[in-house]
Short mmCIF file of C-alpha atoms (C1' of nucleotides) in Angstrom, two decimals:
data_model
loop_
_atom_site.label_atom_id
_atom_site.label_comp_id
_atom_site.label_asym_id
_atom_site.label_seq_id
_atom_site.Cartn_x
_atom_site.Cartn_y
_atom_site.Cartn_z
CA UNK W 255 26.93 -28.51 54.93
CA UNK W 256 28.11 -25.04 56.40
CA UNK W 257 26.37 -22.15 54.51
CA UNK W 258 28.23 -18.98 54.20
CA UNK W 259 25.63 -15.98 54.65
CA UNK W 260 26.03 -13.37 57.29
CA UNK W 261 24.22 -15.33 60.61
CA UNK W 262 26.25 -18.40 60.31
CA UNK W 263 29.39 -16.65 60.03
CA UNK W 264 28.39 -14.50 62.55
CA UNK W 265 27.55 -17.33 64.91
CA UNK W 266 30.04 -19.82 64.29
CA UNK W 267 33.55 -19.53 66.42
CA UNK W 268 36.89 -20.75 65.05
CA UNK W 269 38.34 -22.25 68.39
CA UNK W 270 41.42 -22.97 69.22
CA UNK W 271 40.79 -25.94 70.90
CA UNK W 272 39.08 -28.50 68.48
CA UNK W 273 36.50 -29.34 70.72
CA UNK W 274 34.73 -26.44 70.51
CA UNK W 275 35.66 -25.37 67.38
CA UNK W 276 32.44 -24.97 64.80
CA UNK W 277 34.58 -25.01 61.43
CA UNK W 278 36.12 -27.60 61.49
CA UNK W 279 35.71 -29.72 58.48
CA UNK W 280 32.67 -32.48 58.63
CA UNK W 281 34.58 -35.85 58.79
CA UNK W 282 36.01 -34.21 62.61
CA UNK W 283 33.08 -34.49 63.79
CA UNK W 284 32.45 -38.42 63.76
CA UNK W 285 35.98 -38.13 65.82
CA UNK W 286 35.25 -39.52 69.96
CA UNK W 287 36.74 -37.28 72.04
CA UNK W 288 40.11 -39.28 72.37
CA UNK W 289 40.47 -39.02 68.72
CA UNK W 290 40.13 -35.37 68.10
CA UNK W 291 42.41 -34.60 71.20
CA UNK W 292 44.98 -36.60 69.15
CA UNK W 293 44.47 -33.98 66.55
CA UNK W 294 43.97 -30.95 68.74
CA UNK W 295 47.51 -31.53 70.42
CA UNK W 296 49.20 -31.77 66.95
CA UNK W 297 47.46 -29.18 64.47
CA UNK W 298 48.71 -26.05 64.12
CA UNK W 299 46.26 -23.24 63.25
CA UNK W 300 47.77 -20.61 60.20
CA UNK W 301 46.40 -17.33 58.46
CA UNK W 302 47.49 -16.78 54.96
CA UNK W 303 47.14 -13.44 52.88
CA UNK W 304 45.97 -12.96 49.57
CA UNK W 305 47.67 -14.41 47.20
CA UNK W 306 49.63 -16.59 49.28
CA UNK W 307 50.46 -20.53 48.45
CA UNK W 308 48.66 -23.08 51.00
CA UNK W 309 49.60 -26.22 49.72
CA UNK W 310 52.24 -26.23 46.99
CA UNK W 311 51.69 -28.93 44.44
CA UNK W 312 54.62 -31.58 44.14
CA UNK W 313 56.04 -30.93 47.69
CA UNK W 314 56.22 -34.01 50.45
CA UNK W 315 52.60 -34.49 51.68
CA UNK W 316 53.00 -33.60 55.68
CA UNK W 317 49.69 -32.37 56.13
CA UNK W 318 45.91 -32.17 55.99
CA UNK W 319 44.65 -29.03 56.02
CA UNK W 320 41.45 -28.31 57.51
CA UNK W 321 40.28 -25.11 55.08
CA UNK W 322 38.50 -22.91 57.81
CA UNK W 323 37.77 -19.55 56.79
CA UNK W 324 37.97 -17.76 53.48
CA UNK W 325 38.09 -18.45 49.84
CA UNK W 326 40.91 -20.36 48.01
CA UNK W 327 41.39 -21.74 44.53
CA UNK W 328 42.68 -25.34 43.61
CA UNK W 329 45.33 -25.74 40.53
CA UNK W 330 46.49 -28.50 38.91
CA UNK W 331 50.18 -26.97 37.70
CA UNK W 332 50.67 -28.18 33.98
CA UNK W 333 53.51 -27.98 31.55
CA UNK W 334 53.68 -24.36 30.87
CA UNK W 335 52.87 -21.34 32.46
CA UNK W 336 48.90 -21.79 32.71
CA UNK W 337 47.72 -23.37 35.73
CA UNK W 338 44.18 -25.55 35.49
CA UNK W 339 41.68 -24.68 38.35
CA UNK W 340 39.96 -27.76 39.07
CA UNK W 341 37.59 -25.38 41.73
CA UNK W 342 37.15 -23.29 44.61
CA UNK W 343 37.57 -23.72 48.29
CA UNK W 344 35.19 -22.43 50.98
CA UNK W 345 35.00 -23.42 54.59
CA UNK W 346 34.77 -26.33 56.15
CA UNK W 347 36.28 -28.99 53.82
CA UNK W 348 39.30 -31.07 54.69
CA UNK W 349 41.95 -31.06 51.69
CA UNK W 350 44.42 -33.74 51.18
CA UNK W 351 43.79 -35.50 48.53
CA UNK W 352 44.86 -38.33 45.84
CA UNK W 353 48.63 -37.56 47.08
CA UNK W 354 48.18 -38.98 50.61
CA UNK W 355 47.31 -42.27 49.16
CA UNK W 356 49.58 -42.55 45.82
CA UNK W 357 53.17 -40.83 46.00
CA UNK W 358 52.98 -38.66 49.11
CA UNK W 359 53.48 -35.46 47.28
CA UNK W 360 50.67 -33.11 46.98
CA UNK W 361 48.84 -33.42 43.67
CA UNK W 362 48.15 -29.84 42.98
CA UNK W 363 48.56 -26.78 44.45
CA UNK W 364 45.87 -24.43 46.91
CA UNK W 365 46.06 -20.78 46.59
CA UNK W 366 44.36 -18.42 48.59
CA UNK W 367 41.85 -15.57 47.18
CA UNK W 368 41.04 -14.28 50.11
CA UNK W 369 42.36 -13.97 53.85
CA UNK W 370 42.24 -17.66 54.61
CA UNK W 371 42.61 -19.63 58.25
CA UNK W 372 43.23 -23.11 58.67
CA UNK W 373 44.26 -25.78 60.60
CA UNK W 374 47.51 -28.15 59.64
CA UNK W 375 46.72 -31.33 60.22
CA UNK W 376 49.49 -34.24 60.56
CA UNK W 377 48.98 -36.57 58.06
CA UNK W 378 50.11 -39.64 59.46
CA UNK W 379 47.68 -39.28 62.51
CA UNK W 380 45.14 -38.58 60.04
CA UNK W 381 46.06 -41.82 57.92
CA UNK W 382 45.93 -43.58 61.25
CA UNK W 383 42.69 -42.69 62.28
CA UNK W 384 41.19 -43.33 58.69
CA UNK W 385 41.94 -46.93 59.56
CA UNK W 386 40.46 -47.29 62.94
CA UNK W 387 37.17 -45.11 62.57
CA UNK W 388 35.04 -45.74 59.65
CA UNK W 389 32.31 -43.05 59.68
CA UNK W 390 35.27 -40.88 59.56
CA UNK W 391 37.13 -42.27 57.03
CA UNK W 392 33.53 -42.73 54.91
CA UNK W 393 32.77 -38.78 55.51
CA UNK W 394 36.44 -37.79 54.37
CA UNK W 395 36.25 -39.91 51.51
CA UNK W 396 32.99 -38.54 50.50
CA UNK W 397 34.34 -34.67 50.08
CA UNK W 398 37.15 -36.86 47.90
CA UNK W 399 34.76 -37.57 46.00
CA UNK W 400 32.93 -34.62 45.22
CA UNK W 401 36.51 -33.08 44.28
CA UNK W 402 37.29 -35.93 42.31
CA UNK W 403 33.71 -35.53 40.31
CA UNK W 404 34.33 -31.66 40.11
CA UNK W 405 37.46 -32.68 38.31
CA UNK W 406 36.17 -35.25 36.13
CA UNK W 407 33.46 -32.64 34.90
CA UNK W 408 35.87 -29.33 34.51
CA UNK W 409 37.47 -31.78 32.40
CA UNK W 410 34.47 -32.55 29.85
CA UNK W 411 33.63 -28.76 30.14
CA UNK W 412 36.60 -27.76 28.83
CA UNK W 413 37.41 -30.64 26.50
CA UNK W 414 33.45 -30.63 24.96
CA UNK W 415 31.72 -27.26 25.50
CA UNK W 416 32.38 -24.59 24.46
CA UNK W 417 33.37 -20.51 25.22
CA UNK W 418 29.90 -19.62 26.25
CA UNK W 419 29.15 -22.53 28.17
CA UNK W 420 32.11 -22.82 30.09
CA UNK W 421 31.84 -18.64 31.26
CA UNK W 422 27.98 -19.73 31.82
CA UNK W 423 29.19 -22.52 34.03
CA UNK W 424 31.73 -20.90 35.61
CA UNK W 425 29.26 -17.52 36.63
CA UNK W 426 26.37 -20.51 37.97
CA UNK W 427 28.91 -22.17 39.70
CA UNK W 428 29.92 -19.04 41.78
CA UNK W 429 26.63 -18.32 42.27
CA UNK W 430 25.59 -21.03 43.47
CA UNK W 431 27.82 -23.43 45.26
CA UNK W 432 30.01 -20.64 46.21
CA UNK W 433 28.36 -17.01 47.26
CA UNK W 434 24.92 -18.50 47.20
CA UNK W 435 23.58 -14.98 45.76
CA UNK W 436 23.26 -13.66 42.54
CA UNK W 437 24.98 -10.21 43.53
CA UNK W 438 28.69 -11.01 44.79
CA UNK W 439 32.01 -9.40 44.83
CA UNK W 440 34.07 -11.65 42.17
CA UNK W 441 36.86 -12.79 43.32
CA UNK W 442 38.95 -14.08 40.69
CA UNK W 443 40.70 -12.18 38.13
CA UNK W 444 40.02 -12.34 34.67
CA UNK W 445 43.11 -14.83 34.75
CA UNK W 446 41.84 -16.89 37.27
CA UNK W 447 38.39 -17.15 35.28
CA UNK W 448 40.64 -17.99 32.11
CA UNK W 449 42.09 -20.63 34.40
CA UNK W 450 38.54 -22.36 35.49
CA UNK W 451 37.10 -22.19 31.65
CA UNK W 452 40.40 -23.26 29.99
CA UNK W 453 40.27 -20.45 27.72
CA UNK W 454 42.49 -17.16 27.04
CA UNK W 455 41.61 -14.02 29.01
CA UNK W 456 41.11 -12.11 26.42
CA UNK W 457 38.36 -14.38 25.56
CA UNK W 458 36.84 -14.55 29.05
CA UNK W 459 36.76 -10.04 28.77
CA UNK W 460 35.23 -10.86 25.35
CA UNK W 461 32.03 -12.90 26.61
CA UNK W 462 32.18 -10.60 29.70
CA UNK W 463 30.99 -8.20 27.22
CA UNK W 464 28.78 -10.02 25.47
CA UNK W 465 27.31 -11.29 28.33
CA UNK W 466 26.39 -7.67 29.38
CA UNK W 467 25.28 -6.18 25.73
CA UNK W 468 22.74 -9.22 26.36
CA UNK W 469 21.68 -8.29 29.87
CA UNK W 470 22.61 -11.82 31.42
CA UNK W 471 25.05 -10.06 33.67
CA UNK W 472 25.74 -6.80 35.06
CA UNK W 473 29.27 -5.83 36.72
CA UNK W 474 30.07 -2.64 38.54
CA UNK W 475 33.51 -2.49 40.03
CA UNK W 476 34.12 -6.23 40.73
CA UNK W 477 30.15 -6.57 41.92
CA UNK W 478 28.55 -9.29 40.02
CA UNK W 479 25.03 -9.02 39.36
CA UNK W 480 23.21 -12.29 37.76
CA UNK W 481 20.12 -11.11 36.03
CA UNK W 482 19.34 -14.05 33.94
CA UNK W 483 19.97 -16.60 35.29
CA UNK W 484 17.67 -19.50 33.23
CA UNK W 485 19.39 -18.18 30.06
CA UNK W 486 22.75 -18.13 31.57
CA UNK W 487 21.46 -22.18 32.30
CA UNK W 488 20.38 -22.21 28.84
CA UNK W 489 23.64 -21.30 27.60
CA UNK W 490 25.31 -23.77 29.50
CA UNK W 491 22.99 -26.69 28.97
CA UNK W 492 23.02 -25.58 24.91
CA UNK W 493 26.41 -24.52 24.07
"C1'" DG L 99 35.17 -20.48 -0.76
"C1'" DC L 100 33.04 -18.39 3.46
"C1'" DA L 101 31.70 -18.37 8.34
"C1'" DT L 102 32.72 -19.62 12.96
"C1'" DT L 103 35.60 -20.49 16.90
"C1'" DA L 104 39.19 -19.21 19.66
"C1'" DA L 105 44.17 -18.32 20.60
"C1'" DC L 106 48.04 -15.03 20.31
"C1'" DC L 107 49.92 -10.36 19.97
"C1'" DA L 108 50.20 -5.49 20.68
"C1'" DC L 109 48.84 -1.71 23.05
"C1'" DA L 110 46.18 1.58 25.99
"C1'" DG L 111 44.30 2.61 30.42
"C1'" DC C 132 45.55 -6.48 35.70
"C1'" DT C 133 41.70 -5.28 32.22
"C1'" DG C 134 39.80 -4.42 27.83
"C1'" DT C 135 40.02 -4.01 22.66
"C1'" DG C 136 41.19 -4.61 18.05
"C1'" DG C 137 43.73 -7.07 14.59
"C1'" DT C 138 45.71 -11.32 12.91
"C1'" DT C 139 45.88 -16.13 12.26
"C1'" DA C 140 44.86 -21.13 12.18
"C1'" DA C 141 41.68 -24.82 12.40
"C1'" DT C 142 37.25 -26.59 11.50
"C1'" DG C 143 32.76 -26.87 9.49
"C1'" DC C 144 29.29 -25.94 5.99
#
DNA sequence: GCATTAACCACAG
DNA sequence: CTGTGGTTAATGC
């Protein structure tokens, strides 16, 4: 697994040329070099802003992308206006997903947070190659997994704990599977947090606030600072 | 009944 | 977009 602090960033290259690329997504690198030049000659490498839509959910599934640089969020799209975030994105993990396999349309949707790069990936050469390599297609279908876990358990977060928990979750899960520190710039809006708990923003601002009268958390500008972290555990194991 | 949980609304910054 | 206060509905003693 790819860590995100400073020296690793630092030190590993996006490349254009998949050989030498360092972030490319784990299952690419069980590719022989015949394989990944199959890849190489049909990817094509984009940068999206802010805000922007990387994979829209429902559209015809053309692609893999190969998420290479910079922090995304993954939404289920429901029946109204409020989106589900199943979790985040970081660099390197391949995204595709159940759609590839089921109705070839993407299953949800992948919106960046951040400046994002990555690599489109054609996903009938991918499909192909699932079915002649086998420590590839194992190492893809592992990060499947882990979404498809992550999903299983936003779902009995939301469904069985309840608002203290779930912003107690959703703070120890930034911490630490996504910034790996307890100080970070947040990146998601109060929305976006409302999104990942299942609850109303005004009730995310309210435990925000709670959380700080009890000196769990401290926040100036959109820094993040963790300062309790076995309560903040205790809150999520508890409530 | 009364307390708790949590969403919705309105409004100010 | 963020934060607050008030209202309301459901659920649990």
């Amino acid at each position: 697994m790819m860590d995100l602090n400073e020296d690793a960033v630092a030190h590993s290259a996006i490349s254009d040329n998949c050989m030498l690329c360092d972030r490319k997504a784990e299952c690419f690198r069980k590719l022989t070099k015949t394989e990944l030049k199959k890849f190489h000659d049909s990817k094509s490498t984009v940068t999206y802003r802010k805000g922007e839509t990387i994979i829209k959910q429902g559209t015809q599934f053309t692609h893999v992308v190969s998420f290479n640089e910079g922090l995304a969020k993954l939404v289920v799209e429901g029946e109204t206006e409020k989106n589900v975030m199943i979790g985040l994105v970081k660099p390197s993990e391949i995204l595709g997903g159940p759609g590839m396999f089921e109705n070839n349309r993407y299953a949800f949707s992948v919106i960046a947070l951040t400046k994002s790069k990555i690599c489109l990936i054609d996903a009938s050469i991918f499909k192909k190659i699932i079915q002649t390599n086998d420590e590839f297609a194992e190492s893809f279908l592992s990060t499947f997994s882990t979404r498809y876990i992550q999903a299983i358990n936003r779902l009995v977060s939301i469904t069985q704990k309840q608002m203290y928990g779930r912003v107690a979750e959703a703070l120890l899960y930034l911490s630490d599977s996504i910034y790996l520190t307890d100080e970070f710039n947040m990146d998601l809006s109060r929305l976006e947090l409302a999104e990942f708990t299942g609850m109303s923003k005004e009730s995310v601002s309210r435990i925000f606030r709670e959380f700080k009268e009890d000196d769990l958390i401290s926040t100036h500008g959109r820094t993040i600072i963790i300062k309790n972290k076995n309560r903040l555990r205790r809150i999520y194991n508890l409530c």
